[in-house]
């Protein structure tokens, strides 16, 4: 597997993403053609792993409850999910789903920050996380859109200080005000970014495959970005650096 195994990620480094979808087969067709993903296996009857050049890059998850949102979720690595969940709760966040083993793969939990932005934790065991990232068709960035950016700085700065500010830190996530891109009423949230070689060409593919453009291309400090939805309504971003 590639050098960037989740087992060597420090706490607070994004190490996995998954999409909750109503129709996983439709998701396979969409993302397979958009990013060149292939798919194998099914964990626990609902999780299908996506591969890029034979390396794991994401999962598509069949929603067990139609009321659940259709959404991409970013996972942050940790050596101790229960301890990190407690720190999140003590800092004003919430535990949506308490840490539980995912078979022999690892331990996962779903949490929110104090403003309600949802993210997940991953304590790796047999599944280390990304086998490939920062390449076309793979995870490249996660942007937190927050209402109170100073509060977000404090929360994540305290929670993931080493990953954000340590001597070897190369952060894979940032934050911006919701109003920079979205209407003010949009809830705070993380937006998963996938790398592409050409944003304009990727947008044509998204629309051809049944997705839509939410926010046309714009420049950021970390590259050219466009926000889109897939053919089932899950939002994500395309990023060229």
GROMACS .gro file of C-alpha atoms in nm:
model
  241
    1UNK     CA    1   0.000   0.000   0.000
    2UNK     CA    2   0.112   0.360  -0.054
    3UNK     CA    3   0.328   0.534   0.200
    4UNK     CA    4   0.045   0.746   0.341
    5UNK     CA    5  -0.119   0.476   0.549
    6UNK     CA    6  -0.367   0.590   0.812
    7UNK     CA    7  -0.174   0.383   1.067
    8UNK     CA    8   0.105   0.641   1.048
    9UNK     CA    9  -0.125   0.946   1.039
   10UNK     CA   10  -0.118   1.161   1.347
   11UNK     CA   11  -0.438   1.230   1.534
   12UNK     CA   12  -0.653   1.480   1.349
   13UNK     CA   13  -0.536   1.395   0.996
   14UNK     CA   14  -0.819   1.314   0.751
   15UNK     CA   15  -0.779   0.944   0.677
   16UNK     CA   16  -1.105   0.829   0.512
   17UNK     CA   17  -1.428   0.945   0.349
   18UNK     CA   18  -1.758   0.775   0.275
   19UNK     CA   19  -2.087   0.865   0.109
   20UNK     CA   20  -2.427   0.767   0.246
   21UNK     CA   21  -2.638   0.685  -0.061
   22UNK     CA   22  -2.983   0.548  -0.130
   23UNK     CA   23  -2.864   0.360  -0.438
   24UNK     CA   24  -2.507   0.229  -0.415
   25UNK     CA   25  -2.519   0.077  -0.765
   26UNK     CA   26  -2.603   0.418  -0.911
   27UNK     CA   27  -2.321   0.563  -0.701
   28UNK     CA   28  -2.078   0.312  -0.846
   29UNK     CA   29  -2.172   0.412  -1.198
   30UNK     CA   30  -2.141   0.785  -1.122
   31UNK     CA   31  -1.811   0.781  -0.932
   32UNK     CA   32  -1.665   0.499  -1.136
   33UNK     CA   33  -1.696   0.704  -1.451
   34UNK     CA   34  -1.614   1.041  -1.291
   35UNK     CA   35  -1.301   0.937  -1.099
   36UNK     CA   36  -1.206   0.603  -1.251
   37UNK     CA   37  -1.291   0.413  -0.934
   38UNK     CA   38  -1.344   0.041  -0.921
   39UNK     CA   39  -1.529  -0.136  -0.644
   40UNK     CA   40  -1.489  -0.454  -0.447
   41UNK     CA   41  -1.642  -0.634  -0.154
   42UNK     CA   42  -1.920  -0.535   0.077
   43UNK     CA   43  -1.866  -0.491   0.451
   44UNK     CA   44  -2.151  -0.559   0.692
   45UNK     CA   45  -2.402  -0.572   0.406
   46UNK     CA   46  -2.390  -0.200   0.327
   47UNK     CA   47  -2.033  -0.068   0.282
   48UNK     CA   48  -1.868  -0.097  -0.062
   49UNK     CA   49  -1.501   0.000  -0.093
   50UNK     CA   50  -1.388   0.223  -0.380
   51UNK     CA   51  -1.041   0.173  -0.527
   52UNK     CA   52  -0.824   0.394  -0.745
   53UNK     CA   53  -0.546   0.203  -0.922
   54UNK     CA   54  -0.611  -0.083  -0.681
   55UNK     CA   55  -0.576   0.128  -0.364
   56UNK     CA   56  -0.865   0.209  -0.125
   57UNK     CA   57  -0.980   0.569  -0.149
   58UNK     CA   58  -1.340   0.584  -0.020
   59UNK     CA   59  -1.654   0.387   0.060
   60UNK     CA   60  -2.011   0.404  -0.063
   61UNK     CA   61  -2.260   0.318   0.210
   62UNK     CA   62  -2.618   0.206   0.155
   63UNK     CA   63  -2.847   0.413   0.377
   64UNK     CA   64  -3.034   0.191   0.622
   65UNK     CA   65  -3.286   0.468   0.691
   66UNK     CA   66  -3.420   0.687   0.412
   67UNK     CA   67  -3.444   0.978   0.654
   68UNK     CA   68  -3.064   0.992   0.684
   69UNK     CA   69  -2.893   1.262   0.477
   70UNK     CA   70  -2.728   1.183   0.145
   71UNK     CA   71  -2.384   1.314   0.228
   72UNK     CA   72  -2.007   1.269   0.216
   73UNK     CA   73  -1.840   1.238   0.559
   74UNK     CA   74  -1.473   1.291   0.645
   75UNK     CA   75  -1.300   1.075   0.907
   76UNK     CA   76  -1.014   1.195   1.125
   77UNK     CA   77  -0.751   0.950   1.244
   78UNK     CA   78  -0.701   0.883   1.613
   79UNK     CA   79  -0.521   0.619   1.818
   80UNK     CA   80  -0.804   0.623   2.074
   81UNK     CA   81  -1.155   0.701   1.949
   82UNK     CA   82  -1.326   0.684   2.292
   83UNK     CA   83  -1.076   0.929   2.443
   84UNK     CA   84  -1.106   1.169   2.152
   85UNK     CA   85  -1.487   1.151   2.165
   86UNK     CA   86  -1.475   1.247   2.532
   87UNK     CA   87  -1.251   1.545   2.453
   88UNK     CA   88  -1.493   1.655   2.181
   89UNK     CA   89  -1.786   1.637   2.421
   90UNK     CA   90  -1.593   1.825   2.691
   91UNK     CA   91  -1.510   2.099   2.438
   92UNK     CA   92  -1.875   2.156   2.351
   93UNK     CA   93  -1.925   1.910   2.066
   94UNK     CA   94  -2.171   1.622   2.061
   95UNK     CA   95  -2.141   1.247   2.018
   96UNK     CA   96  -2.393   1.136   1.755
   97UNK     CA   97  -2.284   0.771   1.753
   98UNK     CA   98  -2.057   0.648   2.032
   99UNK     CA   99  -1.734   0.466   1.935
  100UNK     CA  100  -1.804   0.112   1.816
  101UNK     CA  101  -1.587  -0.154   1.650
  102UNK     CA  102  -1.633  -0.197   1.275
  103UNK     CA  103  -1.553  -0.565   1.288
  104UNK     CA  104  -1.176  -0.607   1.277
  105UNK     CA  105  -1.133  -0.301   1.057
  106UNK     CA  106  -1.116  -0.039   1.331
  107UNK     CA  107  -1.324   0.169   1.570
  108UNK     CA  108  -1.549   0.448   1.445
  109UNK     CA  109  -1.762   0.724   1.594
  110UNK     CA  110  -1.977   1.007   1.455
  111UNK     CA  111  -1.953   1.345   1.627
  112UNK     CA  112  -2.021   1.716   1.579
  113UNK     CA  113  -1.834   2.031   1.665
  114UNK     CA  114  -2.005   2.296   1.885
  115UNK     CA  115  -2.180   2.450   1.581
  116UNK     CA  116  -2.313   2.114   1.465
  117UNK     CA  117  -2.076   2.033   1.177
  118UNK     CA  118  -2.063   1.653   1.150
  119UNK     CA  119  -1.744   1.450   1.114
  120UNK     CA  120  -1.628   1.101   1.202
  121UNK     CA  121  -1.340   0.942   1.391
  122UNK     CA  122  -1.139   0.641   1.279
  123UNK     CA  123  -0.914   0.433   1.502
  124UNK     CA  124  -0.749   0.199   1.249
  125UNK     CA  125  -0.689  -0.169   1.302
  126UNK     CA  126  -0.697  -0.394   0.994
  127UNK     CA  127  -0.816  -0.111   0.765
  128UNK     CA  128  -0.561   0.172   0.769
  129UNK     CA  129  -0.764   0.423   0.569
  130UNK     CA  130  -0.660   0.588   0.244
  131UNK     CA  131  -0.419   0.388   0.033
  132UNK     CA  132  -0.390   0.682  -0.206
  133UNK     CA  133  -0.468   1.053  -0.173
  134UNK     CA  134  -0.368   1.392  -0.319
  135UNK     CA  135  -0.386   1.247  -0.672
  136UNK     CA  136  -0.656   1.290  -0.939
  137UNK     CA  137  -0.965   1.095  -0.838
  138UNK     CA  138  -0.872   1.079  -0.469
  139UNK     CA  139  -0.925   1.282  -0.151
  140UNK     CA  140  -0.741   1.614  -0.156
  141UNK     CA  141  -0.890   1.845   0.109
  142UNK     CA  142  -1.174   1.898   0.357
  143UNK     CA  143  -1.306   2.247   0.413
  144UNK     CA  144  -1.512   2.335   0.719
  145UNK     CA  145  -1.772   2.601   0.648
  146UNK     CA  146  -1.845   2.759   0.985
  147UNK     CA  147  -2.056   3.047   1.108
  148UNK     CA  148  -1.810   3.143   1.384
  149UNK     CA  149  -1.461   3.093   1.243
  150UNK     CA  150  -1.286   3.208   1.559
  151UNK     CA  151  -1.474   2.950   1.765
  152UNK     CA  152  -1.383   2.688   1.504
  153UNK     CA  153  -1.018   2.791   1.527
  154UNK     CA  154  -1.025   2.741   1.902
  155UNK     CA  155  -1.210   2.408   1.893
  156UNK     CA  156  -1.006   2.238   1.620
  157UNK     CA  157  -0.683   2.409   1.720
  158UNK     CA  158  -0.711   2.260   2.068
  159UNK     CA  159  -0.844   1.926   1.942
  160UNK     CA  160  -0.592   1.863   1.663
  161UNK     CA  161  -0.305   2.095   1.755
  162UNK     CA  162  -0.025   1.866   1.639
  163UNK     CA  163  -0.191   1.791   1.305
  164UNK     CA  164  -0.255   2.159   1.239
  165UNK     CA  165   0.042   2.332   1.397
  166UNK     CA  166   0.304   2.069   1.477
  167UNK     CA  167   0.655   2.091   1.327
  168UNK     CA  168   0.570   1.833   1.059
  169UNK     CA  169   0.211   1.944   1.003
  170UNK     CA  170   0.077   1.943   0.647
  171UNK     CA  171  -0.292   2.010   0.713
  172UNK     CA  172  -0.548   1.857   0.479
  173UNK     CA  173  -0.835   2.070   0.605
  174UNK     CA  174  -0.916   2.435   0.657
  175UNK     CA  175  -1.210   2.654   0.744
  176UNK     CA  176  -1.402   2.943   0.594
  177UNK     CA  177  -1.717   3.138   0.676
  178UNK     CA  178  -2.035   2.979   0.540
  179UNK     CA  179  -2.120   3.310   0.377
  180UNK     CA  180  -1.810   3.294   0.155
  181UNK     CA  181  -1.977   3.032  -0.066
  182UNK     CA  182  -2.325   2.952   0.067
  183UNK     CA  183  -2.634   3.141   0.184
  184UNK     CA  184  -2.613   3.246   0.548
  185UNK     CA  185  -2.882   2.994   0.648
  186UNK     CA  186  -2.670   2.697   0.534
  187UNK     CA  187  -2.574   2.485   0.840
  188UNK     CA  188  -2.204   2.455   0.924
  189UNK     CA  189  -2.056   2.149   0.755
  190UNK     CA  190  -1.746   1.981   0.615
  191UNK     CA  191  -1.708   1.967   0.237
  192UNK     CA  192  -1.496   1.681   0.101
  193UNK     CA  193  -1.274   1.775  -0.197
  194UNK     CA  194  -1.148   1.535  -0.462
  195UNK     CA  195  -0.850   1.620  -0.683
  196UNK     CA  196  -0.901   1.658  -1.058
  197UNK     CA  197  -0.666   1.752  -1.341
  198UNK     CA  198  -0.913   1.995  -1.501
  199UNK     CA  199  -1.207   2.142  -1.311
  200UNK     CA  200  -1.399   2.254  -1.620
  201UNK     CA  201  -1.373   1.911  -1.782
  202UNK     CA  202  -1.476   1.740  -1.458
  203UNK     CA  203  -1.782   1.967  -1.435
  204UNK     CA  204  -1.889   1.855  -1.781
  205UNK     CA  205  -1.860   1.494  -1.665
  206UNK     CA  206  -2.062   1.565  -1.349
  207UNK     CA  207  -2.353   1.712  -1.545
  208UNK     CA  208  -2.335   1.441  -1.812
  209UNK     CA  209  -2.360   1.176  -1.539
  210UNK     CA  210  -2.668   1.335  -1.381
  211UNK     CA  211  -2.508   1.554  -1.115
  212UNK     CA  212  -2.529   1.931  -1.099
  213UNK     CA  213  -2.309   2.231  -1.031
  214UNK     CA  214  -2.384   2.403  -0.698
  215UNK     CA  215  -2.105   2.663  -0.705
  216UNK     CA  216  -1.910   2.740  -1.025
  217UNK     CA  217  -1.527   2.742  -1.013
  218UNK     CA  218  -1.365   2.990  -0.776
  219UNK     CA  219  -1.012   3.046  -0.650
  220UNK     CA  220  -0.905   2.964  -0.295
  221UNK     CA  221  -0.575   2.970  -0.109
  222UNK     CA  222  -0.546   2.595  -0.173
  223UNK     CA  223  -0.646   2.584  -0.542
  224UNK     CA  224  -0.932   2.612  -0.791
  225UNK     CA  225  -1.257   2.469  -0.652
  226UNK     CA  226  -1.608   2.396  -0.777
  227UNK     CA  227  -1.889   2.256  -0.561
  228UNK     CA  228  -2.117   1.992  -0.713
  229UNK     CA  229  -2.369   1.725  -0.621
  230UNK     CA  230  -2.376   1.370  -0.748
  231UNK     CA  231  -2.680   1.210  -0.916
  232UNK     CA  232  -2.836   1.143  -0.573
  233UNK     CA  233  -2.775   1.482  -0.412
  234UNK     CA  234  -2.453   1.426  -0.215
  235UNK     CA  235  -2.239   1.741  -0.222
  236UNK     CA  236  -1.863   1.738  -0.276
  237UNK     CA  237  -1.600   1.960  -0.432
  238UNK     CA  238  -1.359   1.929  -0.723
  239UNK     CA  239  -1.011   2.069  -0.658
  240UNK     CA  240  -0.721   2.147  -0.891
  241UNK     CA  241  -0.394   2.259  -0.739
   0.00000   0.00000   0.00000
